[in-house]
PDB file of C-alpha atoms in Angstrom:
ATOM      1  CA  MET A   1     -66.362  57.897 -61.912  1.00 89.00           C
ATOM      2  CA  TYR A   2     -68.272  58.241 -58.660  1.00 97.00           C
ATOM      3  CA  LYS A   3     -66.293  59.644 -55.733  1.00 98.00           C
ATOM      4  CA  LEU A   4     -68.891  59.941 -52.958  1.00 98.00           C
ATOM      5  CA  LEU A   5     -71.345  57.264 -51.828  1.00 98.00           C
ATOM      6  CA  VAL A   6     -74.007  58.543 -49.418  1.00 98.00           C
ATOM      7  CA  LEU A   7     -76.068  55.962 -47.538  1.00 98.00           C
ATOM      8  CA  ASP A   8     -79.194  56.393 -45.486  1.00 98.00           C
ATOM      9  CA  MET A   9     -79.294  54.022 -42.504  1.00 98.00           C
ATOM     10  CA  ASP A  10     -82.730  52.751 -41.458  1.00 96.00           C
ATOM     11  CA  GLY A  11     -84.505  51.020 -44.309  1.00 97.00           C
ATOM     12  CA  THR A  12     -81.435  51.334 -46.550  1.00 98.00           C
ATOM     13  CA  LEU A  13     -78.083  50.149 -45.229  1.00 98.00           C
ATOM     14  CA  LEU A  14     -79.649  48.349 -42.274  1.00 98.00           C
ATOM     15  CA  SER A  15     -81.793  45.252 -42.521  1.00 97.00           C
ATOM     16  CA  ASP A  16     -85.123  45.190 -40.733  1.00 95.00           C
ATOM     17  CA  ASN A  17     -83.407  43.876 -37.585  1.00 94.00           C
ATOM     18  CA  LYS A  18     -81.038  46.897 -37.685  1.00 95.00           C
ATOM     19  CA  LYS A  19     -77.947  44.968 -38.779  1.00 97.00           C
ATOM     20  CA  ILE A  20     -75.516  45.595 -41.648  1.00 98.00           C
ATOM     21  CA  SER A  21     -75.335  42.473 -43.785  1.00 98.00           C
ATOM     22  CA  LYS A  22     -71.992  40.856 -44.592  1.00 98.00           C
ATOM     23  CA  GLU A  23     -72.694  41.522 -48.272  1.00 98.00           C
ATOM     24  CA  ASN A  24     -73.088  45.260 -47.660  1.00 98.00           C
ATOM     25  CA  ILE A  25     -69.978  45.391 -45.456  1.00 98.00           C
ATOM     26  CA  VAL A  26     -67.855  43.635 -48.097  1.00 98.00           C
ATOM     27  CA  ALA A  27     -69.169  45.861 -50.901  1.00 98.00           C
ATOM     28  CA  ILE A  28     -68.514  49.037 -48.905  1.00 98.00           C
ATOM     29  CA  LYS A  29     -64.985  47.871 -48.144  1.00 98.00           C
ATOM     30  CA  LYS A  30     -64.381  47.334 -51.871  1.00 97.00           C
ATOM     31  CA  ALA A  31     -65.792  50.771 -52.702  1.00 98.00           C
ATOM     32  CA  LYS A  32     -63.424  52.355 -50.182  1.00 97.00           C
ATOM     33  CA  GLN A  33     -60.512  50.468 -51.764  1.00 96.00           C
ATOM     34  CA  GLN A  34     -61.512  52.059 -55.080  1.00 95.00           C
ATOM     35  CA  GLY A  35     -61.068  55.486 -53.447  1.00 96.00           C
ATOM     36  CA  VAL A  36     -64.771  56.203 -52.972  1.00 98.00           C
ATOM     37  CA  LYS A  37     -65.648  58.257 -49.901  1.00 98.00           C
ATOM     38  CA  VAL A  38     -68.476  56.573 -47.971  1.00 98.00           C
ATOM     39  CA  VAL A  39     -70.735  58.822 -45.899  1.00 98.00           C
ATOM     40  CA  ILE A  40     -73.692  57.957 -43.693  1.00 98.00           C
ATOM     41  CA  ALA A  41     -76.660  60.345 -43.946  1.00 98.00           C
ATOM     42  CA  SER A  42     -79.124  59.561 -41.192  1.00 98.00           C
ATOM     43  CA  GLY A  43     -81.981  61.035 -39.246  1.00 96.00           C
ATOM     44  CA  ARG A  44     -80.226  59.689 -36.165  1.00 96.00           C
ATOM     45  CA  THR A  45     -77.689  61.553 -34.069  1.00 96.00           C
ATOM     46  CA  ILE A  46     -73.972  60.767 -34.312  1.00 96.00           C
ATOM     47  CA  GLN A  47     -74.334  58.766 -31.072  1.00 96.00           C
ATOM     48  CA  GLY A  48     -76.988  56.650 -32.755  1.00 96.00           C
ATOM     49  CA  ILE A  49     -74.720  55.551 -35.608  1.00 97.00           C
ATOM     50  CA  GLU A  50     -71.318  55.255 -33.890  1.00 97.00           C
ATOM     51  CA  ASN A  51     -71.478  51.464 -33.555  1.00 97.00           C
ATOM     52  CA  TYR A  52     -72.179  51.152 -37.271  1.00 98.00           C
ATOM     53  CA  LEU A  53     -69.360  53.564 -38.158  1.00 98.00           C
ATOM     54  CA  GLU A  54     -66.977  51.380 -36.173  1.00 98.00           C
ATOM     55  CA  GLU A  55     -68.268  48.266 -37.927  1.00 98.00           C
ATOM     56  CA  LEU A  56     -67.583  49.907 -41.303  1.00 98.00           C
ATOM     57  CA  ASP A  57     -64.168  51.210 -40.182  1.00 97.00           C
ATOM     58  CA  LEU A  58     -65.233  54.810 -40.760  1.00 98.00           C
ATOM     59  CA  ILE A  59     -64.034  56.372 -37.479  1.00 97.00           C
ATOM     60  CA  SER A  60     -61.277  58.754 -38.526  1.00 96.00           C
ATOM     61  CA  GLU A  61     -60.668  62.466 -38.977  1.00 95.00           C
ATOM     62  CA  ASP A  62     -61.191  62.312 -42.738  1.00 96.00           C
ATOM     63  CA  ASN A  63     -64.474  60.371 -42.649  1.00 98.00           C
ATOM     64  CA  TYR A  64     -67.744  62.261 -42.230  1.00 98.00           C
ATOM     65  CA  SER A  65     -71.417  61.806 -41.414  1.00 98.00           C
ATOM     66  CA  VAL A  66     -74.561  63.811 -42.110  1.00 98.00           C
ATOM     67  CA  VAL A  67     -76.771  63.393 -39.041  1.00 98.00           C
ATOM     68  CA  CYS A  68     -80.030  64.736 -37.651  1.00 97.00           C
ATOM     69  CA  SER A  69     -81.288  64.610 -41.251  1.00 97.00           C
ATOM     70  CA  GLY A  70     -78.723  67.195 -42.361  1.00 97.00           C
ATOM     71  CA  ALA A  71     -78.861  69.693 -39.519  1.00 97.00           C
ATOM     72  CA  VAL A  72     -75.403  68.541 -38.415  1.00 97.00           C
ATOM     73  CA  VAL A  73     -72.415  67.537 -40.564  1.00 98.00           C
ATOM     74  CA  MET A  74     -69.238  66.470 -38.788  1.00 97.00           C
ATOM     75  CA  ASN A  75     -66.237  64.221 -39.058  1.00 97.00           C
ATOM     76  CA  ASN A  76     -66.618  60.860 -37.379  1.00 97.00           C
ATOM     77  CA  THR A  77     -64.222  61.652 -34.537  1.00 96.00           C
ATOM     78  CA  LYS A  78     -66.609  64.536 -33.668  1.00 95.00           C
ATOM     79  CA  GLU A  79     -63.676  66.973 -33.676  1.00 95.00           C
ATOM     80  CA  LYS A  80     -64.728  68.995 -36.723  1.00 96.00           C
ATOM     81  CA  ILE A  81     -68.218  70.348 -37.355  1.00 96.00           C
ATOM     82  CA  ILE A  82     -68.841  71.443 -40.944  1.00 96.00           C
ATOM     83  CA  GLN A  83     -72.470  72.414 -40.460  1.00 95.00           C
ATOM     84  CA  CYS A  84     -74.826  72.957 -37.538  1.00 96.00           C
ATOM     85  CA  ASP A  85     -78.204  74.362 -38.546  1.00 95.00           C
ATOM     86  CA  PRO A  86     -80.496  74.495 -35.478  1.00 96.00           C
ATOM     87  CA  ILE A  87     -84.141  75.514 -35.236  1.00 97.00           C
ATOM     88  CA  SER A  88     -84.745  78.916 -33.654  1.00 97.00           C
ATOM     89  CA  TYR A  89     -86.624  79.372 -30.401  1.00 97.00           C
ATOM     90  CA  GLU A  90     -89.414  81.277 -32.179  1.00 97.00           C
ATOM     91  CA  ASP A  91     -89.856  78.496 -34.705  1.00 97.00           C
ATOM     92  CA  PHE A  92     -89.906  75.914 -31.912  1.00 97.00           C
ATOM     93  CA  LYS A  93     -92.728  77.813 -30.190  1.00 97.00           C
ATOM     94  CA  TYR A  94     -94.759  77.750 -33.405  1.00 97.00           C
ATOM     95  CA  VAL A  95     -94.332  73.972 -33.747  1.00 97.00           C
ATOM     96  CA  PHE A  96     -95.142  73.337 -30.085  1.00 97.00           C
ATOM     97  CA  ASP A  97     -98.365  75.346 -30.337  1.00 96.00           C
ATOM     98  CA  LEU A  98     -99.300  73.346 -33.429  1.00 96.00           C
ATOM     99  CA  VAL A  99     -98.603  70.045 -31.660  1.00 95.00           C
ATOM    100  CA  LYS A 100    -101.030  70.990 -28.900  1.00 94.00           C
ATOM    101  CA  GLN A 101    -103.695  71.831 -31.486  1.00 94.00           C
ATOM    102  CA  LEU A 102    -103.216  68.532 -33.327  1.00 93.00           C
ATOM    103  CA  ASN A 103    -103.200  66.466 -30.097  1.00 92.00           C
ATOM    104  CA  ILE A 104     -99.917  64.743 -30.929  1.00 95.00           C
ATOM    105  CA  ASN A 105     -96.509  64.444 -29.249  1.00 94.00           C
ATOM    106  CA  LEU A 106     -93.102  65.735 -30.185  1.00 96.00           C
ATOM    107  CA  ASN A 107     -89.512  65.160 -29.248  1.00 96.00           C
ATOM    108  CA  MET A 108     -86.515  67.350 -29.963  1.00 97.00           C
ATOM    109  CA  TYR A 109     -82.900  66.467 -30.587  1.00 97.00           C
ATOM    110  CA  SER A 110     -80.630  68.627 -28.469  1.00 95.00           C
ATOM    111  CA  GLU A 111     -76.909  68.422 -27.682  1.00 88.00           C
ATOM    112  CA  GLU A 112     -76.748  65.435 -25.340  1.00 91.00           C
ATOM    113  CA  SER A 113     -80.371  64.359 -24.913  1.00 96.00           C
ATOM    114  CA  ILE A 114     -83.776  64.009 -26.524  1.00 97.00           C
ATOM    115  CA  LEU A 115     -86.201  66.484 -24.984  1.00 97.00           C
ATOM    116  CA  ILE A 116     -89.834  65.486 -24.443  1.00 97.00           C
ATOM    117  CA  HIS A 117     -92.821  67.260 -22.904  1.00 95.00           C
ATOM    118  CA  SER A 118     -94.883  64.141 -22.228  1.00 92.00           C
ATOM    119  CA  SER A 119     -94.185  60.447 -21.903  1.00 90.00           C
ATOM    120  CA  ASN A 120     -94.648  58.535 -25.154  1.00 92.00           C
ATOM    121  CA  TYR A 121     -93.737  55.122 -26.504  1.00 94.00           C
ATOM    122  CA  PHE A 122     -91.870  56.116 -29.665  1.00 94.00           C
ATOM    123  CA  SER A 123     -89.592  58.596 -27.887  1.00 95.00           C
ATOM    124  CA  LYS A 124     -88.480  55.810 -25.547  1.00 95.00           C
ATOM    125  CA  ILE A 125     -87.529  53.703 -28.576  1.00 94.00           C
ATOM    126  CA  ASP A 126     -85.886  56.707 -30.247  1.00 95.00           C
ATOM    127  CA  SER A 127     -83.796  57.302 -27.135  1.00 96.00           C
ATOM    128  CA  ILE A 128     -82.467  53.738 -27.191  1.00 94.00           C
ATOM    129  CA  ALA A 129     -81.809  53.795 -30.952  1.00 94.00           C
ATOM    130  CA  ASN A 130     -79.853  57.042 -30.681  1.00 95.00           C
ATOM    131  CA  ASN A 131     -78.038  56.166 -27.449  1.00 94.00           C
ATOM    132  CA  LEU A 132     -79.259  59.419 -25.911  1.00 95.00           C
ATOM    133  CA  PRO A 133     -81.166  59.906 -22.631  1.00 96.00           C
ATOM    134  CA  LEU A 134     -84.686  61.277 -22.565  1.00 96.00           C
ATOM    135  CA  GLN A 135     -85.144  64.508 -20.657  1.00 96.00           C
ATOM    136  CA  MET A 136     -88.678  65.351 -19.578  1.00 96.00           C
ATOM    137  CA  MET A 137     -89.288  69.079 -19.247  1.00 95.00           C
ATOM    138  CA  ASP A 138     -91.891  71.809 -19.381  1.00 95.00           C
ATOM    139  CA  PHE A 139     -91.548  73.209 -22.902  1.00 95.00           C
ATOM    140  CA  ASN A 140     -93.338  76.381 -21.833  1.00 92.00           C
ATOM    141  CA  SER A 141     -90.206  77.261 -19.852  1.00 92.00           C
ATOM    142  CA  LEU A 142     -87.622  76.089 -22.407  1.00 94.00           C
ATOM    143  CA  LYS A 143     -84.535  78.287 -22.423  1.00 95.00           C
ATOM    144  CA  GLU A 144     -84.236  80.411 -25.538  1.00 95.00           C
ATOM    145  CA  ASP A 145     -80.639  79.342 -26.159  1.00 95.00           C
ATOM    146  CA  THR A 146     -81.461  75.607 -26.200  1.00 96.00           C
ATOM    147  CA  LEU A 147     -79.894  73.937 -29.235  1.00 96.00           C
ATOM    148  CA  ILE A 148     -82.602  72.183 -31.267  1.00 97.00           C
ATOM    149  CA  THR A 149     -81.343  70.340 -34.330  1.00 97.00           C
ATOM    150  CA  LYS A 150     -84.523  68.465 -35.225  1.00 97.00           C
ATOM    151  CA  ILE A 151     -88.133  68.096 -34.101  1.00 98.00           C
ATOM    152  CA  MET A 152     -90.091  64.871 -34.487  1.00 97.00           C
ATOM    153  CA  LEU A 153     -93.891  64.997 -34.626  1.00 98.00           C
ATOM    154  CA  ILE A 154     -95.290  61.731 -33.244  1.00 96.00           C
ATOM    155  CA  ASN A 155     -98.835  60.587 -33.924  1.00 96.00           C
ATOM    156  CA  GLU A 156     -99.142  57.513 -31.716  1.00 94.00           C
ATOM    157  CA  ASP A 157    -102.021  55.644 -30.184  1.00 93.00           C
ATOM    158  CA  LEU A 158    -102.761  52.158 -28.886  1.00 92.00           C
ATOM    159  CA  SER A 159    -103.809  51.194 -32.413  1.00 91.00           C
ATOM    160  CA  MET A 160    -100.292  52.031 -33.690  1.00 89.00           C
ATOM    161  CA  VAL A 161     -98.343  49.625 -31.463  1.00 88.00           C
ATOM    162  CA  GLY A 162     -97.612  47.198 -34.295  1.00 89.00           C
ATOM    163  CA  ASP A 163     -96.414  49.941 -36.666  1.00 89.00           C
ATOM    164  CA  ILE A 164     -94.092  51.433 -34.054  1.00 90.00           C
ATOM    165  CA  GLN A 165     -92.613  48.106 -33.024  1.00 90.00           C
ATOM    166  CA  ALA A 166     -92.071  47.166 -36.680  1.00 89.00           C
ATOM    167  CA  LEU A 167     -89.854  50.226 -37.179  1.00 88.00           C
ATOM    168  CA  PHE A 168     -87.358  49.047 -34.532  1.00 90.00           C
ATOM    169  CA  PRO A 169     -88.144  45.348 -33.968  1.00 91.00           C
ATOM    170  CA  SER A 170     -84.895  44.732 -32.099  1.00 89.00           C
ATOM    171  CA  ILE A 171     -85.781  47.256 -29.372  1.00 91.00           C
ATOM    172  CA  VAL A 172     -88.061  46.000 -26.623  1.00 88.00           C
ATOM    173  CA  VAL A 173     -89.660  48.576 -24.326  1.00 88.00           C
ATOM    174  CA  LYS A 174     -91.446  47.284 -21.244  1.00 83.00           C
ATOM    175  CA  ASP A 175     -91.545  50.248 -18.870  1.00 82.00           C
ATOM    176  CA  ILE A 176     -94.055  52.341 -20.829  1.00 85.00           C
ATOM    177  CA  GLU A 177     -97.342  51.606 -22.534  1.00 79.00           C
ATOM    178  CA  ILE A 178     -99.294  53.321 -25.281  1.00 85.00           C
ATOM    179  CA  LYS A 179    -102.743  54.531 -24.340  1.00 84.00           C
ATOM    180  CA  ALA A 180    -105.748  55.012 -26.594  1.00 90.00           C
ATOM    181  CA  LYS A 181    -106.413  58.633 -27.527  1.00 89.00           C
ATOM    182  CA  LYS A 182    -109.820  60.188 -27.808  1.00 87.00           C
ATOM    183  CA  ASP A 183    -110.550  61.357 -31.363  1.00 87.00           C
ATOM    184  CA  PHE A 184    -107.278  59.844 -32.641  1.00 92.00           C
ATOM    185  CA  ASN A 185    -106.677  60.537 -36.347  1.00 92.00           C
ATOM    186  CA  LYS A 186    -104.566  57.662 -37.682  1.00 92.00           C
ATOM    187  CA  GLU A 187    -104.507  59.259 -41.153  1.00 93.00           C
ATOM    188  CA  LEU A 188    -103.114  62.614 -39.965  1.00 95.00           C
ATOM    189  CA  PHE A 189     -99.800  62.213 -41.820  1.00 96.00           C
ATOM    190  CA  THR A 190    -101.152  60.221 -44.792  1.00 94.00           C
ATOM    191  CA  ASP A 191    -101.424  63.260 -47.068  1.00 94.00           C
ATOM    192  CA  MET A 192     -98.662  65.696 -46.124  1.00 93.00           C
ATOM    193  CA  SER A 193    -100.195  68.452 -48.235  1.00 92.00           C
ATOM    194  CA  LYS A 194    -103.096  68.585 -45.771  1.00 92.00           C
ATOM    195  CA  LEU A 195    -100.838  69.665 -42.922  1.00 94.00           C
ATOM    196  CA  PRO A 196    -101.016  73.400 -42.109  1.00 95.00           C
ATOM    197  CA  GLN A 197     -99.609  75.358 -45.034  1.00 96.00           C
ATOM    198  CA  GLU A 198     -97.623  77.624 -42.738  1.00 96.00           C
ATOM    199  CA  LEU A 199     -95.784  74.602 -41.330  1.00 97.00           C
ATOM    200  CA  LEU A 200     -94.880  73.404 -44.826  1.00 97.00           C
ATOM    201  CA  GLU A 201     -93.700  76.882 -45.831  1.00 96.00           C
ATOM    202  CA  LYS A 202     -91.702  77.712 -42.687  1.00 97.00           C
ATOM    203  CA  PHE A 203     -89.795  74.407 -42.369  1.00 97.00           C
ATOM    204  CA  THR A 204     -88.368  71.428 -44.174  1.00 97.00           C
ATOM    205  CA  VAL A 205     -91.010  68.798 -43.398  1.00 97.00           C
ATOM    206  CA  SER A 206     -90.571  65.092 -44.231  1.00 96.00           C
ATOM    207  CA  LYS A 207     -92.548  61.956 -43.433  1.00 95.00           C
ATOM    208  CA  VAL A 208     -90.215  59.173 -42.303  1.00 94.00           C
ATOM    209  CA  ALA A 209     -92.881  56.686 -41.159  1.00 93.00           C
ATOM    210  CA  PRO A 210     -96.702  56.598 -41.208  1.00 93.00           C
ATOM    211  CA  PHE A 211     -96.763  58.068 -37.700  1.00 95.00           C
ATOM    212  CA  ILE A 212     -93.607  60.257 -37.711  1.00 96.00           C
ATOM    213  CA  VAL A 213     -92.879  63.572 -39.407  1.00 97.00           C
ATOM    214  CA  GLU A 214     -89.528  65.354 -39.152  1.00 97.00           C
ATOM    215  CA  VAL A 215     -89.435  69.127 -38.891  1.00 98.00           C
ATOM    216  CA  MET A 216     -86.191  70.905 -39.729  1.00 96.00           C
ATOM    217  CA  LYS A 217     -85.058  74.467 -40.180  1.00 96.00           C
ATOM    218  CA  LYS A 218     -86.112  75.793 -43.583  1.00 95.00           C
ATOM    219  CA  ASP A 219     -83.624  74.758 -46.299  1.00 93.00           C
ATOM    220  CA  SER A 220     -81.932  72.337 -43.903  1.00 96.00           C
ATOM    221  CA  SER A 221     -81.989  68.756 -45.155  1.00 97.00           C
ATOM    222  CA  LYS A 222     -79.793  65.796 -45.954  1.00 98.00           C
ATOM    223  CA  ARG A 223     -79.265  67.457 -49.327  1.00 98.00           C
ATOM    224  CA  SER A 224     -77.983  70.705 -47.812  1.00 97.00           C
ATOM    225  CA  GLY A 225     -75.636  68.733 -45.567  1.00 97.00           C
ATOM    226  CA  ILE A 226     -74.307  66.654 -48.465  1.00 98.00           C
ATOM    227  CA  GLU A 227     -73.871  69.739 -50.653  1.00 97.00           C
ATOM    228  CA  LYS A 228     -71.824  71.379 -47.900  1.00 97.00           C
ATOM    229  CA  LEU A 229     -69.717  68.261 -47.431  1.00 97.00           C
ATOM    230  CA  ALA A 230     -69.222  67.705 -51.160  1.00 98.00           C
ATOM    231  CA  LYS A 231     -67.986  71.273 -51.501  1.00 97.00           C
ATOM    232  CA  GLU A 232     -65.581  70.690 -48.593  1.00 96.00           C
ATOM    233  CA  LEU A 233     -64.290  67.558 -50.350  1.00 97.00           C
ATOM    234  CA  LYS A 234     -64.233  69.232 -53.792  1.00 97.00           C
ATOM    235  CA  ILE A 235     -66.646  66.663 -55.239  1.00 98.00           C
ATOM    236  CA  LYS A 236     -69.173  67.569 -57.941  1.00 98.00           C
ATOM    237  CA  PRO A 237     -72.844  66.484 -57.810  1.00 97.00           C
ATOM    238  CA  TYR A 238     -72.419  64.189 -60.835  1.00 98.00           C
ATOM    239  CA  GLU A 239     -69.752  62.295 -58.857  1.00 98.00           C
ATOM    240  CA  VAL A 240     -72.205  61.501 -56.036  1.00 98.00           C
ATOM    241  CA  ILE A 241     -74.432  58.465 -55.444  1.00 98.00           C
ATOM    242  CA  CYS A 242     -77.174  58.848 -52.826  1.00 98.00           C
ATOM    243  CA  ILE A 243     -79.282  55.885 -51.669  1.00 98.00           C
ATOM    244  CA  GLY A 244     -82.389  56.152 -49.498  1.00 98.00           C
ATOM    245  CA  ASP A 245     -85.937  55.021 -48.864  1.00 98.00           C
ATOM    246  CA  SER A 246     -88.102  57.645 -47.148  1.00 97.00           C
ATOM    247  CA  GLY A 247     -89.241  61.263 -47.203  1.00 96.00           C
ATOM    248  CA  ASN A 248     -86.119  62.790 -45.693  1.00 97.00           C
ATOM    249  CA  ASP A 249     -84.035  61.167 -48.484  1.00 98.00           C
ATOM    250  CA  LYS A 250     -85.962  62.772 -51.343  1.00 97.00           C
ATOM    251  CA  GLN A 251     -83.900  65.927 -51.768  1.00 97.00           C
ATOM    252  CA  MET A 252     -80.531  64.165 -51.578  1.00 98.00           C
ATOM    253  CA  ILE A 253     -81.670  61.613 -54.178  1.00 98.00           C
ATOM    254  CA  GLU A 254     -82.699  64.467 -56.473  1.00 98.00           C
ATOM    255  CA  TYR A 255     -79.333  66.176 -55.918  1.00 98.00           C
ATOM    256  CA  ALA A 256     -77.092  63.217 -56.694  1.00 98.00           C
ATOM    257  CA  GLY A 257     -75.617  62.357 -60.049  1.00 98.00           C
ATOM    258  CA  LEU A 258     -77.108  58.931 -59.380  1.00 98.00           C
ATOM    259  CA  GLY A 259     -80.091  59.002 -57.066  1.00 98.00           C
ATOM    260  CA  VAL A 260     -81.127  55.532 -55.929  1.00 98.00           C
ATOM    261  CA  ALA A 261     -84.304  54.373 -54.205  1.00 98.00           C
ATOM    262  CA  MET A 262     -84.423  51.137 -52.262  1.00 98.00           C
ATOM    263  CA  GLY A 263     -86.835  48.449 -53.385  1.00 98.00           C
ATOM    264  CA  ASN A 264     -88.701  49.039 -50.109  1.00 98.00           C
ATOM    265  CA  ALA A 265     -88.762  52.829 -50.552  1.00 98.00           C
ATOM    266  CA  PHE A 266     -91.861  55.010 -50.406  1.00 96.00           C
ATOM    267  CA  PRO A 267     -93.554  55.107 -53.849  1.00 97.00           C
ATOM    268  CA  GLU A 268     -92.847  58.835 -54.189  1.00 96.00           C
ATOM    269  CA  ILE A 269     -89.123  58.186 -53.628  1.00 98.00           C
ATOM    270  CA  LYS A 270     -89.035  55.539 -56.342  1.00 98.00           C
ATOM    271  CA  GLU A 271     -90.721  57.972 -58.734  1.00 98.00           C
ATOM    272  CA  ILE A 272     -87.944  60.565 -58.509  1.00 98.00           C
ATOM    273  CA  ALA A 273     -84.990  58.140 -58.394  1.00 98.00           C
ATOM    274  CA  ASP A 274     -82.671  57.446 -61.326  1.00 98.00           C
ATOM    275  CA  TYR A 275     -82.504  53.791 -60.310  1.00 98.00           C
ATOM    276  CA  VAL A 276     -84.427  51.451 -57.998  1.00 98.00           C
ATOM    277  CA  THR A 277     -82.284  48.785 -56.331  1.00 98.00           C
ATOM    278  CA  TYR A 278     -83.199  45.719 -54.295  1.00 98.00           C
ATOM    279  CA  THR A 279     -84.718  46.026 -50.823  1.00 98.00           C
ATOM    280  CA  ASN A 280     -82.789  46.453 -47.586  1.00 98.00           C
ATOM    281  CA  GLU A 281     -83.418  42.750 -46.912  1.00 98.00           C
ATOM    282  CA  GLU A 282     -81.899  41.865 -50.308  1.00 98.00           C
ATOM    283  CA  ASN A 283     -78.606  43.795 -49.947  1.00 98.00           C
ATOM    284  CA  GLY A 284     -79.750  46.660 -52.164  1.00 98.00           C
ATOM    285  CA  VAL A 285     -76.732  48.789 -51.204  1.00 98.00           C
ATOM    286  CA  ALA A 286     -74.275  46.065 -52.236  1.00 98.00           C
ATOM    287  CA  HIS A 287     -76.101  45.718 -55.546  1.00 98.00           C
ATOM    288  CA  VAL A 288     -75.624  49.427 -56.322  1.00 98.00           C
ATOM    289  CA  ILE A 289     -71.931  49.302 -55.397  1.00 98.00           C
ATOM    290  CA  ASP A 290     -71.396  46.236 -57.598  1.00 97.00           C
ATOM    291  CA  LYS A 291     -73.273  47.702 -60.553  1.00 97.00           C
ATOM    292  CA  PHE A 292     -72.152  51.324 -60.550  1.00 97.00           C
ATOM    293  CA  ILE A 293     -68.833  51.422 -58.684  1.00 97.00           C
ATOM    294  CA  LEU A 294     -67.200  48.034 -59.070  1.00 96.00           C
ATOM    295  CA  ASN A 295     -68.867  47.388 -62.446  1.00 86.00           C
ATOM    296  CA  ASP A 296     -69.305  43.700 -61.635  1.00 54.00           C
ATOM    297  CA  LYS A 297     -71.824  41.707 -63.637  1.00 45.00           C
ATOM    298  CA  VAL A 298     -74.908  41.321 -61.506  1.00 44.00           C
ATOM    299  CA  VAL A 299     -78.272  39.787 -62.199  1.00 40.00           C
TER     300      VAL A 299
END
């Protein structure tokens, strides 16, 4: 019997217009009635998923979320933090130097804001999606005690407008424009193995979109957050279902007793999954709940 259901948000639980379908809501409610603990594991901050937690009736002291791709694990009232695994100042400096060499942007998730060193289109969208303000600052003078839970590498250019807008189609940004970059390399993140080896060795690095790469503290991931939470809840890995679609879901899908890839998942995520469900537009989460938790007959 499965006791813990872990759901990625964007591309998994949410439809393309960033809504939770009625079918998914009903299925999750039934899973909870069966005694299954439902946990959101997202690259977003807790502020960026609060509305969805309310919609799923998950705001309570004994409900939990894994946010910032695993760097932070807390209960949904934000009163109890189980894990906080920030990036060190020295590691930040390494990443910032690399960003300047690669001619790309970055943003950083901090306590109550998203920190940026230059104006960029995706960070504006990310700020709205996470319900956090953007704070422009000179990263060369960043305080050493600044809390950094996650760094996003952003490879954007005028030619990427369509790809960026497709990621969050419900968010309209009018007060900033994307400019064309000289010598822009659209394929920079296509083959992750071609990124600097030191970066791949020093950090947990995951591609979450063709133009976005997440950088986390080494050994920090959604998997590490779920492992910590499962231990807290006295739940074994074989009692866990994890569902996701992109690079930062890979390790948690490998960890779970039942690792599920969405029908719209990256090919490499489908390859390592135990089961491939329907897409996020076809209520893939509800299908998994029906098939493996409620044991309903589905076609």
